[in-house]
mmCIF file of C-alpha atoms in Angstrom:
data_model
loop_
_atom_site.group_PDB
_atom_site.id
_atom_site.type_symbol
_atom_site.label_atom_id
_atom_site.label_comp_id
_atom_site.label_asym_id
_atom_site.label_seq_id
_atom_site.Cartn_x
_atom_site.Cartn_y
_atom_site.Cartn_z
ATOM 1 C CA MET A 1 -68.637 -50.171 -63.383
ATOM 2 C CA GLU A 2 -69.515 -47.743 -60.623
ATOM 3 C CA GLN A 3 -66.728 -46.668 -58.339
ATOM 4 C CA THR A 4 -67.454 -46.425 -54.621
ATOM 5 C CA LEU A 5 -65.732 -43.926 -52.413
ATOM 6 C CA THR A 6 -63.981 -45.182 -49.327
ATOM 7 C CA GLU A 7 -64.913 -43.702 -45.977
ATOM 8 C CA ALA A 8 -61.695 -41.658 -46.007
ATOM 9 C CA GLU A 9 -62.400 -40.299 -49.500
ATOM 10 C CA LYS A 10 -65.977 -39.383 -48.604
ATOM 11 C CA TRP A 11 -64.788 -37.701 -45.385
ATOM 12 C CA ALA A 12 -62.162 -35.712 -47.295
ATOM 13 C CA ALA A 13 -64.646 -34.645 -49.983
ATOM 14 C CA ASP A 14 -67.380 -33.613 -47.534
ATOM 15 C CA THR A 15 -64.969 -31.889 -45.180
ATOM 16 C CA GLY A 16 -63.168 -30.197 -48.067
ATOM 17 C CA GLN A 17 -66.473 -28.741 -49.214
ATOM 18 C CA LEU A 18 -67.219 -27.555 -45.659
ATOM 19 C CA VAL A 19 -63.777 -25.932 -45.333
ATOM 20 C CA ALA A 20 -64.118 -24.228 -48.726
ATOM 21 C CA GLU A 21 -67.543 -22.887 -47.846
ATOM 22 C CA CYS A 22 -66.359 -21.612 -44.463
ATOM 23 C CA GLN A 23 -63.339 -19.948 -46.062
ATOM 24 C CA SER A 24 -65.587 -18.262 -48.585
ATOM 25 C CA LEU A 25 -67.960 -16.994 -45.908
ATOM 26 C CA LEU A 26 -65.617 -16.388 -42.973
ATOM 27 C CA GLY A 27 -62.191 -15.952 -44.534
ATOM 28 C CA ARG A 28 -59.179 -18.237 -44.099
ATOM 29 C CA GLU A 29 -58.018 -16.921 -40.728
ATOM 30 C CA LEU A 30 -61.386 -17.134 -38.949
ATOM 31 C CA THR A 31 -62.054 -20.553 -40.509
ATOM 32 C CA ALA A 32 -58.713 -21.825 -39.247
ATOM 33 C CA TYR A 33 -59.256 -20.285 -35.814
ATOM 34 C CA VAL A 34 -62.729 -21.762 -35.323
ATOM 35 C CA GLY A 35 -61.534 -25.102 -36.674
ATOM 36 C CA GLY A 36 -58.754 -25.171 -34.094
ATOM 37 C CA VAL A 37 -55.938 -24.916 -36.618
ATOM 38 C CA ASP A 38 -53.160 -22.496 -35.696
ATOM 39 C CA ASP A 39 -52.184 -21.685 -39.272
ATOM 40 C CA PRO A 40 -54.613 -21.433 -42.213
ATOM 41 C CA ARG A 41 -52.065 -23.288 -44.346
ATOM 42 C CA HIS A 42 -52.741 -26.362 -42.202
ATOM 43 C CA LEU A 43 -56.497 -26.506 -42.803
ATOM 44 C CA GLY A 44 -55.902 -29.563 -44.961
ATOM 45 C CA ARG A 45 -55.229 -31.436 -41.739
ATOM 46 C CA VAL A 46 -58.976 -31.611 -41.050
ATOM 47 C CA LEU A 47 -59.436 -33.624 -44.257
ATOM 48 C CA ASP A 48 -57.739 -36.638 -42.669
ATOM 49 C CA HIS A 49 -60.462 -38.548 -40.820
ATOM 50 C CA GLU A 50 -57.806 -40.448 -38.878
ATOM 51 C CA ASP A 51 -56.332 -37.273 -37.406
ATOM 52 C CA PRO A 52 -57.672 -36.992 -33.840
ATOM 53 C CA VAL A 53 -58.393 -33.273 -34.172
ATOM 54 C CA ALA A 54 -60.214 -33.634 -37.488
ATOM 55 C CA ARG A 55 -63.596 -34.734 -36.123
ATOM 56 C CA ALA A 56 -63.719 -31.968 -33.531
ATOM 57 C CA ALA A 57 -62.613 -29.433 -36.137
ATOM 58 C CA ARG A 58 -65.336 -30.573 -38.511
ATOM 59 C CA ASP A 59 -67.994 -30.220 -35.787
ATOM 60 C CA ARG A 60 -66.777 -26.708 -34.955
ATOM 61 C CA LEU A 61 -66.744 -25.676 -38.616
ATOM 62 C CA GLU A 62 -70.239 -27.072 -39.106
ATOM 63 C CA THR A 63 -71.421 -24.887 -36.214
ATOM 64 C CA ALA A 64 -69.775 -21.827 -37.788
ATOM 65 C CA ARG A 65 -71.423 -22.570 -41.142
ATOM 66 C CA ARG A 66 -74.812 -22.913 -39.477
ATOM 67 C CA ILE A 67 -74.285 -19.557 -37.755
ATOM 68 C CA VAL A 68 -73.502 -17.824 -41.041
ATOM 69 C CA ARG A 69 -76.613 -19.377 -42.550
ATOM 70 C CA ALA A 70 -78.663 -18.096 -39.596
ATOM 71 C CA PHE A 71 -77.516 -14.602 -40.522
ATOM 72 C CA SER A 72 -78.030 -15.455 -44.210
ATOM 73 C CA GLU A 73 -75.091 -15.637 -46.544
ATOM 74 C CA SER A 74 -75.776 -12.079 -47.737
ATOM 75 C CA ARG A 75 -74.979 -10.932 -44.193
ATOM 76 C CA ALA A 76 -71.787 -12.973 -43.787
ATOM 77 C CA ALA A 77 -69.929 -9.835 -42.653
ATOM 78 C CA SER A 78 -72.400 -9.486 -39.762
ATOM 79 C CA ALA A 79 -71.895 -13.143 -38.860
ATOM 80 C CA ARG A 80 -68.101 -12.690 -38.890
ATOM 81 C CA ALA A 81 -68.396 -9.646 -36.638
ATOM 82 C CA TRP A 82 -70.728 -11.505 -34.276
ATOM 83 C CA LEU A 83 -68.375 -14.487 -34.082
ATOM 84 C CA ARG A 84 -65.412 -12.209 -33.274
ATOM 85 C CA GLY A 85 -67.239 -9.879 -30.904
ATOM 86 C CA VAL A 86 -66.502 -10.064 -27.194
ATOM 87 C CA THR A 87 -69.713 -9.905 -25.193
ATOM 88 C CA PRO A 88 -70.771 -10.087 -21.545
ATOM 89 C CA ALA A 89 -73.386 -12.708 -22.485
ATOM 90 C CA PHE A 90 -70.478 -15.094 -23.131
ATOM 91 C CA GLY A 91 -68.456 -14.171 -20.085
ATOM 92 C CA GLY A 92 -66.423 -11.590 -21.959
ATOM 93 C CA ARG A 93 -65.384 -14.066 -24.648
ATOM 94 C CA ALA A 94 -66.064 -14.145 -28.369
ATOM 95 C CA PRO A 95 -68.390 -16.848 -29.731
ATOM 96 C CA ALA A 96 -65.584 -18.017 -32.053
ATOM 97 C CA THR A 97 -63.361 -18.629 -29.034
ATOM 98 C CA ILE A 98 -66.060 -20.606 -27.269
ATOM 99 C CA ILE A 99 -66.725 -22.717 -30.355
ATOM 100 C CA ARG A 100 -62.991 -23.359 -30.767
ATOM 101 C CA SER A 101 -62.429 -24.367 -27.145
ATOM 102 C CA SER A 102 -65.631 -26.277 -26.480
ATOM 103 C CA GLN A 103 -65.681 -30.042 -26.481
ATOM 104 C CA ALA A 104 -69.412 -30.172 -25.745
ATOM 105 C CA ARG A 105 -71.915 -30.241 -28.582
ATOM 106 C CA SER A 106 -74.472 -28.673 -26.229
ATOM 107 C CA THR A 107 -72.260 -25.591 -25.861
ATOM 108 C CA ARG A 108 -71.977 -25.209 -29.632
ATOM 109 C CA GLU A 109 -75.744 -25.643 -29.948
ATOM 110 C CA ASP A 110 -76.251 -22.903 -27.351
ATOM 111 C CA ILE A 111 -73.979 -20.567 -29.325
ATOM 112 C CA TYR A 112 -75.923 -21.384 -32.491
ATOM 113 C CA ARG A 113 -79.289 -20.671 -30.812
ATOM 114 C CA ARG A 114 -77.979 -17.316 -29.551
ATOM 115 C CA ALA A 115 -76.744 -16.491 -33.059
ATOM 116 C CA GLU A 116 -80.201 -17.256 -34.459
ATOM 117 C CA LEU A 117 -81.804 -14.919 -31.924
ATOM 118 C CA PHE A 118 -79.286 -12.172 -32.618
ATOM 119 C CA ALA A 119 -79.642 -12.545 -36.397
ATOM 120 C CA ALA A 120 -83.434 -12.397 -36.172
ATOM 121 C CA ALA A 121 -83.394 -9.207 -34.085
#
């Protein structure tokens, strides 16, 4: 008999994989920061699909993963530096800060497009 995952179990599995990948590529602190978690030890909070911050955190982490992939995983250090770097193009803020504070998907998409352009240059 085949066992079906509940929505909560699927969310936790998919999000757990996303968190693990981000931690591997970005490190625990930057992953927690971008995800909106104050302490890396609390990253497990985003695995709970009923937690109100979990969905926003997952969207932000997905954006960060896409940015690292735009740089290519072999250049993850460059992606980390780009995410942390303060730049006039972002009003003197770091892309990681904008991703963390933004509620708008369009803003995260703009950051991603700028990362693609930067990575390609």
